[in-house]
Coordinates of C-alpha atoms and ligand atoms in Angstrom, one line a residue:
M21 CA 136.5 106.0 212.1
F22 CA 138.4 102.8 211.8
A23 CA 136.0 101.1 214.4
L24 CA 133.1 102.0 212.4
R25 CA 134.5 100.9 209.2
A26 CA 135.4 97.6 210.9
G27 CA 131.7 97.5 212.2
A28 CA 130.5 97.9 208.6
V29 CA 132.6 95.1 207.1
M30 CA 131.4 92.7 209.9
V31 CA 127.8 93.6 209.2
A32 CA 128.3 93.2 205.7
A33 CA 130.1 89.8 206.3
M34 CA 127.1 88.8 208.4
V35 CA 124.7 89.7 206.0
S36 CA 126.6 87.7 203.0
T37 CA 126.9 84.6 205.3
M38 CA 122.9 84.8 206.0
A39 CA 122.5 85.4 202.2
A40 CA 124.6 82.4 201.6
Q41 CA 122.6 80.3 204.1
A42 CA 119.2 81.5 202.9
G43 CA 117.4 79.2 201.0
E44 CA 114.2 78.4 199.5
V45 CA 111.4 75.9 200.6
E46 CA 108.6 74.9 198.3
V47 CA 105.6 73.9 200.2
L48 CA 102.9 71.9 198.7
H49 CA 99.2 72.5 200.9
Y50 CA 95.9 72.6 200.4
W51 CA 95.0 75.4 202.9
T52 CA 93.1 77.8 201.0
S53 CA 90.1 78.5 202.6
G54 CA 89.8 81.4 205.2
G55 CA 90.9 79.9 208.3
E56 CA 93.1 77.7 206.5
A57 CA 94.9 80.5 204.5
K58 CA 95.7 82.5 207.8
A59 CA 97.4 79.2 209.3
A60 CA 99.3 79.0 206.2
K61 CA 100.6 82.3 206.4
A62 CA 101.9 82.0 210.1
L63 CA 103.8 78.8 208.7
Q64 CA 105.1 81.1 206.0
A65 CA 106.2 84.1 208.4
T66 CA 107.8 81.4 210.5
L67 CA 110.1 80.3 207.8
Q68 CA 110.8 83.9 206.3
A69 CA 111.8 85.0 210.1
K70 CA 114.7 82.3 209.8
G71 CA 115.8 84.4 206.9
H72 CA 114.6 81.9 204.2
S73 CA 112.0 82.5 201.2
W74 CA 108.9 80.5 201.1
K75 CA 107.7 79.1 197.7
D76 CA 103.9 78.6 197.7
F77 CA 102.6 75.6 196.2
A78 CA 98.8 76.0 197.2
V79 CA 96.7 73.1 195.5
A80 CA 93.0 73.9 196.4
G81 CA 90.6 71.2 197.0
G82 CA 89.5 70.1 200.7
G83 CA 90.7 66.9 202.0
G84 CA 93.6 67.4 199.6
D85 CA 92.8 64.8 196.7
S86 CA 93.7 67.2 194.3
A87 CA 97.0 68.2 196.0
T88 CA 97.9 64.4 196.1
T89 CA 97.3 63.9 192.3
V90 CA 99.6 67.1 191.6
L91 CA 102.3 66.0 194.0
K92 CA 102.5 62.5 192.3
S93 CA 103.2 63.9 189.1
R94 CA 105.6 66.1 190.2
V95 CA 107.6 64.0 192.1
V96 CA 107.4 61.4 189.2
S97 CA 109.0 64.1 186.9
G98 CA 111.8 64.3 189.3
N99 CA 110.6 67.8 190.8
A100 CA 109.7 67.0 194.2
P101 CA 108.8 70.3 196.4
A102 CA 110.7 70.8 199.6
A103 CA 107.9 69.9 201.8
A104 CA 104.4 68.5 201.1
Q105 CA 101.4 68.2 203.2
I106 CA 101.1 64.0 203.5
K107 CA 100.1 62.4 206.6
G108 CA 99.3 59.0 208.1
P109 CA 100.0 55.6 206.3
S110 CA 100.6 57.8 203.0
I111 CA 103.8 59.0 204.8
Q112 CA 105.2 55.1 204.7
E113 CA 104.0 54.9 201.0
W114 CA 105.9 57.9 199.9
A115 CA 108.9 56.8 202.1
Q116 CA 109.0 53.5 200.5
E117 CA 109.4 55.1 196.7
G118 CA 112.8 56.3 198.5
V119 CA 111.8 60.2 197.9
L120 CA 111.7 61.4 201.5
A121 CA 114.6 62.9 203.5
D122 CA 116.0 61.5 206.8
I123 CA 115.2 64.6 209.3
S124 CA 116.4 62.5 212.3
D125 CA 119.3 65.0 213.0
V126 CA 116.7 68.0 213.5
A127 CA 114.4 65.7 215.5
A128 CA 117.1 64.7 217.8
A129 CA 118.4 68.0 218.2
N130 CA 115.0 69.3 219.2
N131 CA 113.9 66.2 221.4
W132 CA 111.0 65.4 219.2
D133 CA 110.9 61.9 220.9
K134 CA 110.2 63.4 224.3
L135 CA 107.8 66.1 223.1
L136 CA 105.6 64.1 220.9
P137 CA 103.1 61.3 221.8
P138 CA 104.6 58.0 220.6
V139 CA 101.7 57.0 218.5
V140 CA 102.0 60.4 216.4
A141 CA 106.0 60.2 216.3
N142 CA 105.8 56.5 215.0
V143 CA 103.7 57.6 212.2
M144 CA 106.3 60.3 211.3
K145 CA 109.3 57.7 211.2
Y146 CA 110.1 55.1 208.2
K147 CA 112.6 52.4 209.3
G148 CA 113.2 54.5 212.5
K149 CA 114.2 57.6 210.8
Y150 CA 112.0 60.9 211.0
V151 CA 110.9 61.8 207.5
A152 CA 108.0 63.9 208.4
V153 CA 107.1 66.6 211.1
P154 CA 103.4 66.7 212.4
V155 CA 101.7 70.1 212.8
N156 CA 98.5 69.6 215.1
V157 CA 95.8 67.4 216.1
H158 CA 92.4 68.1 214.3
R159 CA 89.4 66.2 216.0
V160 CA 86.9 64.9 213.3
N161 CA 83.6 64.1 215.1
W162 CA 82.3 67.3 215.8
L163 CA 79.1 69.0 215.4
W164 CA 78.9 72.8 214.5
A165 CA 75.8 74.8 215.1
N166 CA 74.1 78.2 214.8
P167 CA 72.6 78.8 217.9
E168 CA 70.1 81.4 216.6
A169 CA 68.8 79.1 214.1
F170 CA 68.2 76.6 216.9
K171 CA 66.4 79.0 219.0
K172 CA 64.3 80.2 216.0
A173 CA 63.3 76.4 215.5
G174 CA 62.9 75.8 219.0
A175 CA 65.6 73.0 218.9
K176 CA 68.2 71.6 221.1
V177 CA 71.8 70.6 220.1
P178 CA 71.7 67.2 219.8
T179 CA 73.5 64.7 221.8
N180 CA 72.6 61.4 220.2
W181 CA 71.2 60.6 217.0
D182 CA 67.4 60.5 217.9
E183 CA 67.8 64.2 219.1
F184 CA 69.9 65.0 215.8
F185 CA 66.7 63.9 213.6
A186 CA 64.3 65.7 215.8
A187 CA 66.5 68.7 216.1
A188 CA 66.6 68.5 212.2
D189 CA 62.8 68.2 211.7
K190 CA 62.4 71.5 213.5
L191 CA 65.0 73.3 211.8
K192 CA 63.1 72.2 208.8
A193 CA 59.8 73.4 209.8
A194 CA 61.5 76.7 210.6
G195 CA 62.4 76.8 207.1
I196 CA 66.1 76.4 207.8
I197 CA 68.3 74.0 205.9
P198 CA 69.0 71.3 208.7
V199 CA 72.4 70.0 207.5
A200 CA 75.0 72.0 205.7
H201 CA 76.7 69.2 203.5
G202 CA 79.4 69.4 200.6
G203 CA 78.6 66.4 198.5
Q204 CA 82.3 65.3 197.8
N205 CA 83.5 61.8 198.9
W206 CA 85.9 63.0 201.6
Q207 CA 82.8 65.1 203.4
D208 CA 80.3 62.1 202.7
F209 CA 82.6 59.9 204.8
T210 CA 83.5 62.4 207.3
T211 CA 79.7 62.2 207.9
F212 CA 79.7 58.3 207.7
E213 CA 82.5 58.0 210.2
S214 CA 81.1 60.0 212.8
V215 CA 77.9 58.0 212.2
A216 CA 79.7 54.8 212.7
L217 CA 81.3 55.9 215.7
G218 CA 77.9 57.4 217.3
V219 CA 76.0 54.5 216.3
G220 CA 78.5 51.4 216.6
G221 CA 81.0 52.9 219.2
A222 CA 84.8 53.1 219.1
D223 CA 85.3 49.3 219.4
F224 CA 82.9 48.6 216.5
Y225 CA 84.6 51.6 214.5
K226 CA 88.0 50.1 215.1
K227 CA 87.0 47.0 213.8
A228 CA 85.0 47.6 210.8
L229 CA 86.7 50.9 209.5
V230 CA 90.4 50.3 211.0
Q231 CA 90.7 46.8 211.2
L232 CA 88.5 46.2 207.9
D233 CA 87.0 43.1 209.6
Q234 CA 84.8 41.4 207.0
G235 CA 82.1 40.2 209.7
S236 CA 81.7 43.6 211.4
L237 CA 81.4 45.2 207.9
K238 CA 78.3 43.0 207.3
S239 CA 76.9 43.0 210.8
D240 CA 73.7 44.3 212.1
T241 CA 75.5 47.3 213.6
M242 CA 77.0 48.1 209.9
K243 CA 73.3 48.2 208.6
K244 CA 72.2 50.5 211.4
V245 CA 74.8 52.8 210.8
L246 CA 74.1 53.1 206.8
T247 CA 70.4 53.7 207.7
T248 CA 71.0 56.6 209.9
F249 CA 73.7 57.8 207.4
K250 CA 71.3 57.7 204.5
R251 CA 68.6 59.4 206.5
I252 CA 70.8 62.5 206.9
K253 CA 70.6 63.0 203.4
G254 CA 67.1 64.0 203.4
Y255 CA 68.2 67.0 205.6
T256 CA 70.6 68.5 203.1
D257 CA 69.5 70.9 200.4
K258 CA 69.6 70.2 196.7
N259 CA 72.6 72.2 196.1
A260 CA 74.9 69.8 198.2
P261 CA 76.4 67.8 195.5
G262 CA 80.1 69.0 194.7
R263 CA 79.9 72.0 197.2
D264 CA 83.0 72.9 199.0
W265 CA 83.1 72.2 202.9
N266 CA 83.9 75.8 203.7
L267 CA 81.1 77.1 201.7
A268 CA 78.7 74.6 203.9
T269 CA 80.2 76.2 206.9
A270 CA 79.3 79.5 205.6
M271 CA 75.7 78.3 205.5
V272 CA 75.8 77.8 209.2
I273 CA 77.9 80.9 209.9
R274 CA 75.0 82.9 208.2
G275 CA 72.3 81.1 209.9
E276 CA 70.9 79.7 206.5
A277 CA 71.7 76.2 207.9
G278 CA 71.4 74.8 211.5
M279 CA 74.4 72.3 211.6
Q280 CA 77.3 70.9 210.1
L281 CA 79.0 67.6 210.9
M282 CA 82.8 68.3 210.1
G283 CA 86.3 68.5 211.8
D284 CA 87.7 71.4 213.7
W285 CA 89.1 73.2 210.6
A286 CA 85.5 74.3 210.4
K287 CA 86.4 76.4 213.6
G288 CA 88.9 78.1 211.5
E289 CA 86.3 79.5 209.4
F290 CA 84.0 80.5 212.3
I291 CA 86.9 82.4 213.6
A292 CA 88.2 84.0 210.5
A293 CA 84.8 85.4 209.9
G294 CA 85.0 86.7 213.6
K295 CA 82.6 84.6 215.2
K296 CA 83.0 83.6 219.1
P297 CA 82.6 80.1 220.3
G298 CA 79.8 79.6 222.5
T299 CA 77.7 82.7 221.5
D300 CA 78.0 82.9 217.6
F301 CA 78.5 79.1 217.3
V302 CA 78.5 76.0 219.2
C303 CA 80.6 73.0 218.8
A304 CA 79.5 69.8 220.3
A305 CA 80.8 66.2 219.8
A306 CA 79.1 64.6 216.9
P307 CA 75.9 62.8 218.3
G308 CA 76.8 59.6 220.6
T309 CA 80.5 60.4 220.3
A310 CA 81.3 62.6 223.4
K311 CA 83.5 60.0 224.9
S312 CA 85.5 59.2 221.6
F313 CA 88.0 61.2 219.7
T314 CA 88.6 60.6 215.8
F315 CA 92.0 62.0 215.3
N316 CA 93.4 63.9 212.1
I317 CA 97.2 64.8 212.1
D318 CA 98.4 67.2 209.7
S319 CA 101.8 66.7 208.8
F320 CA 104.7 67.6 206.0
A321 CA 106.8 65.1 204.6
L322 CA 110.1 66.3 203.7
F323 CA 111.4 65.5 200.4
K324 CA 115.1 64.5 199.0
I325 CA 116.3 68.0 197.5
K326 CA 119.7 68.8 196.4
N327 CA 120.5 72.4 197.0
E328 CA 122.5 73.0 200.4
A329 CA 120.9 76.0 201.3
N330 CA 117.7 74.9 200.5
V331 CA 118.2 71.8 202.7
K332 CA 119.1 73.9 205.4
A333 CA 116.0 76.1 205.2
Q334 CA 113.8 72.8 205.0
K335 CA 115.3 71.6 208.0
D336 CA 114.8 75.0 209.7
L337 CA 111.3 74.9 208.7
A338 CA 111.0 71.3 210.4
A339 CA 112.3 72.4 213.6
A340 CA 110.2 75.4 213.7
I341 CA 106.8 73.6 213.2
L342 CA 107.2 72.0 216.5
A343 CA 108.2 75.1 218.5
P344 CA 105.9 76.2 221.0
E345 CA 105.4 79.9 219.4
F346 CA 104.6 78.3 216.1
Q347 CA 102.3 75.5 217.7
E348 CA 100.2 78.4 219.0
V349 CA 99.7 80.8 216.6
F350 CA 99.2 78.2 214.0
N351 CA 96.2 76.2 215.7
L352 CA 94.8 79.3 217.4
N353 CA 94.0 80.1 213.2
K354 CA 93.4 76.3 212.3
G355 CA 91.0 75.1 214.7
S356 CA 93.0 72.2 215.9
I357 CA 95.2 71.7 218.8
P358 CA 99.3 71.7 219.4
V359 CA 100.5 68.1 218.8
R360 CA 103.4 68.7 221.3
L361 CA 102.5 67.3 224.6
G362 CA 101.9 69.7 227.4
A363 CA 101.3 72.6 225.4
D364 CA 100.1 75.6 227.1
M365 CA 96.3 76.0 226.1
S366 CA 95.7 79.1 228.1
K367 CA 94.9 81.4 224.9
F368 CA 93.0 78.4 223.2
D369 CA 88.9 78.8 223.1
D370 CA 86.6 76.0 225.1
C371 CA 86.2 74.1 221.8
A372 CA 90.1 73.4 221.8
K373 CA 90.1 73.0 225.3
L374 CA 87.5 70.3 225.5
S375 CA 89.4 68.6 222.5
S376 CA 92.7 68.6 224.2
K377 CA 91.0 67.2 227.6
D378 CA 89.4 64.5 225.2
F379 CA 92.5 63.5 223.4
V380 CA 94.3 62.8 226.5
D381 CA 91.3 61.0 228.2
T382 CA 90.1 58.9 225.1
A383 CA 94.0 58.0 224.7
K384 CA 93.5 56.3 228.1
S385 CA 90.1 54.7 227.6
G386 CA 90.8 53.1 224.2
S387 CA 88.3 55.2 222.4
L388 CA 90.9 57.2 220.5
V389 CA 90.3 56.4 216.7
P390 CA 91.9 57.2 213.6
S391 CA 90.2 59.0 211.1
V392 CA 89.4 57.2 207.9
A393 CA 88.0 59.9 205.9
H394 CA 91.3 62.2 206.6
G395 CA 93.9 59.5 205.9
M396 CA 95.0 58.2 209.3
A397 CA 93.8 54.6 209.1
V398 CA 94.2 52.6 206.2
S399 CA 96.3 52.4 202.9
S400 CA 95.3 54.9 200.3
A401 CA 94.0 52.2 198.2
A402 CA 91.6 50.8 200.7
E403 CA 90.5 54.3 201.6
G404 CA 89.8 55.4 198.2
A405 CA 87.6 52.3 197.2
I406 CA 85.7 52.5 200.5
K407 CA 85.0 56.3 200.1
D408 CA 83.7 55.7 196.5
A409 CA 81.7 52.7 197.8
V410 CA 80.2 55.0 200.9
S411 CA 79.5 58.2 198.5
N412 CA 78.0 55.6 195.7
F413 CA 75.4 54.7 198.5
W414 CA 74.8 58.2 199.6
N415 CA 74.0 59.3 195.9
S416 CA 72.1 56.4 194.7
D417 CA 68.3 56.3 195.0
K418 CA 68.0 52.6 194.1
Q419 CA 71.1 51.0 196.2
T420 CA 69.8 48.9 199.3
V421 CA 71.6 48.9 202.4
E422 CA 72.4 45.0 202.1
D423 CA 73.7 46.1 198.7
A424 CA 75.9 49.0 200.1
M425 CA 77.2 46.7 202.8
A426 CA 78.3 44.2 200.3
K427 CA 80.1 46.8 198.2
I428 CA 81.8 48.5 201.0
A429 CA 82.8 45.1 202.3
S430 CA 84.6 44.2 199.1
A431 CA 86.2 47.7 198.6
A432 CA 87.7 47.0 202.0
K433 CA 89.6 44.1 200.4
T434 CA 91.6 46.9 198.2
K435 CA 95.3 46.3 198.1
Ligands
BGC22 C1 93.3 68.6 206.6 C2 92.8 69.7 207.2 C3 92.1 70.8 205.9 C4 90.8 69.8 205.5 C5 89.9 70.7 204.4 C6 92.0 67.5 206.2 O1 91.9 66.4 205.4 O2 93.5 67.6 207.6 O3 93.9 70.4 207.5 O4 91.7 71.7 206.6 O5 91.1 68.6 205.3 O6 90.7 70.9 203.6

């Protein structure tokens, strides 16, 4: 009897300590499509398993432009969420504002310096202190194809841009929309940077789009890139303007469209729809880019918050994100690959295995390049200006390649 009572007291004490330590983490993200939402749920479950609660702050809008706008107003009004999906050079921009929390203790306790590639770790640090935690590695230079549509059209999945247009013509002749596209500036630019990589190669890509070298932005190669890019528009449908990326993916899933140029979050949509890679859909490097890799790393920046229990919860979330179990379940749903070095890829499909191999190989060969469309390469001001210039060219019936080149080169000077 006494032992029973003592046991009950102990349990009660444990529950109350857990309750005292249980915190809430408000997480701003833009993962609202089918595959994305499944991945976000995995993150939520991981946090809840640690006894904390998750306050969902989802702002729909592919590429995160709307989420960034909302985040800015929340931070300005002194009401930052505990964690927000922020990546690339923007992490530094936010850290400079003095609003991010130092989570170096979590990083040290969990050996982040050893388990992350140094190029990734550096982006997560501000003045040597970790202020963000990476979740995954997305590859942007992919082409997604519906094999049945290709079969019907008698077309072959292209490996270069000549083959791409040949396949597009055949799909068109078979009454299939050749290219599923969503006319939003980040999607236009996702296509544009794959063309720049495929037509110009990794060195051109780095000089023109990462170093923003004026000579490269006004070169003959750039002319060829812009001409190829604009030619793709003729193979999209009239409803493309404004369409969300996942709705474009759905067109390929249904076989209404033949292919889509999109990062591998599109794979998350195929998987969520119950489709199997290799049979129901095909992943191939965007034309001409098989030996290069445009990376896009999702990460969460942690904001300074006051409540002690919430800080504990925030740190538990950061630690959990890089744990092997979470890296696996999250990335299986998200379409990306684990960011942890040496992750076990046995449960992943062939698209992810190829991505993982190419990530390592291209890092060695120097053709691993940051995605400009997805905030990995240049300041947010320059990125926004270049994106607008590229989309204006895509949307205009009058602008010449020469005009576009001048506008993009001048946008690249935006500070
Ligand atoms: C993000 C992905 C997201 C995609 C579509 C990209 O910029 O990195 O996580 O799935 O946009 O919203």
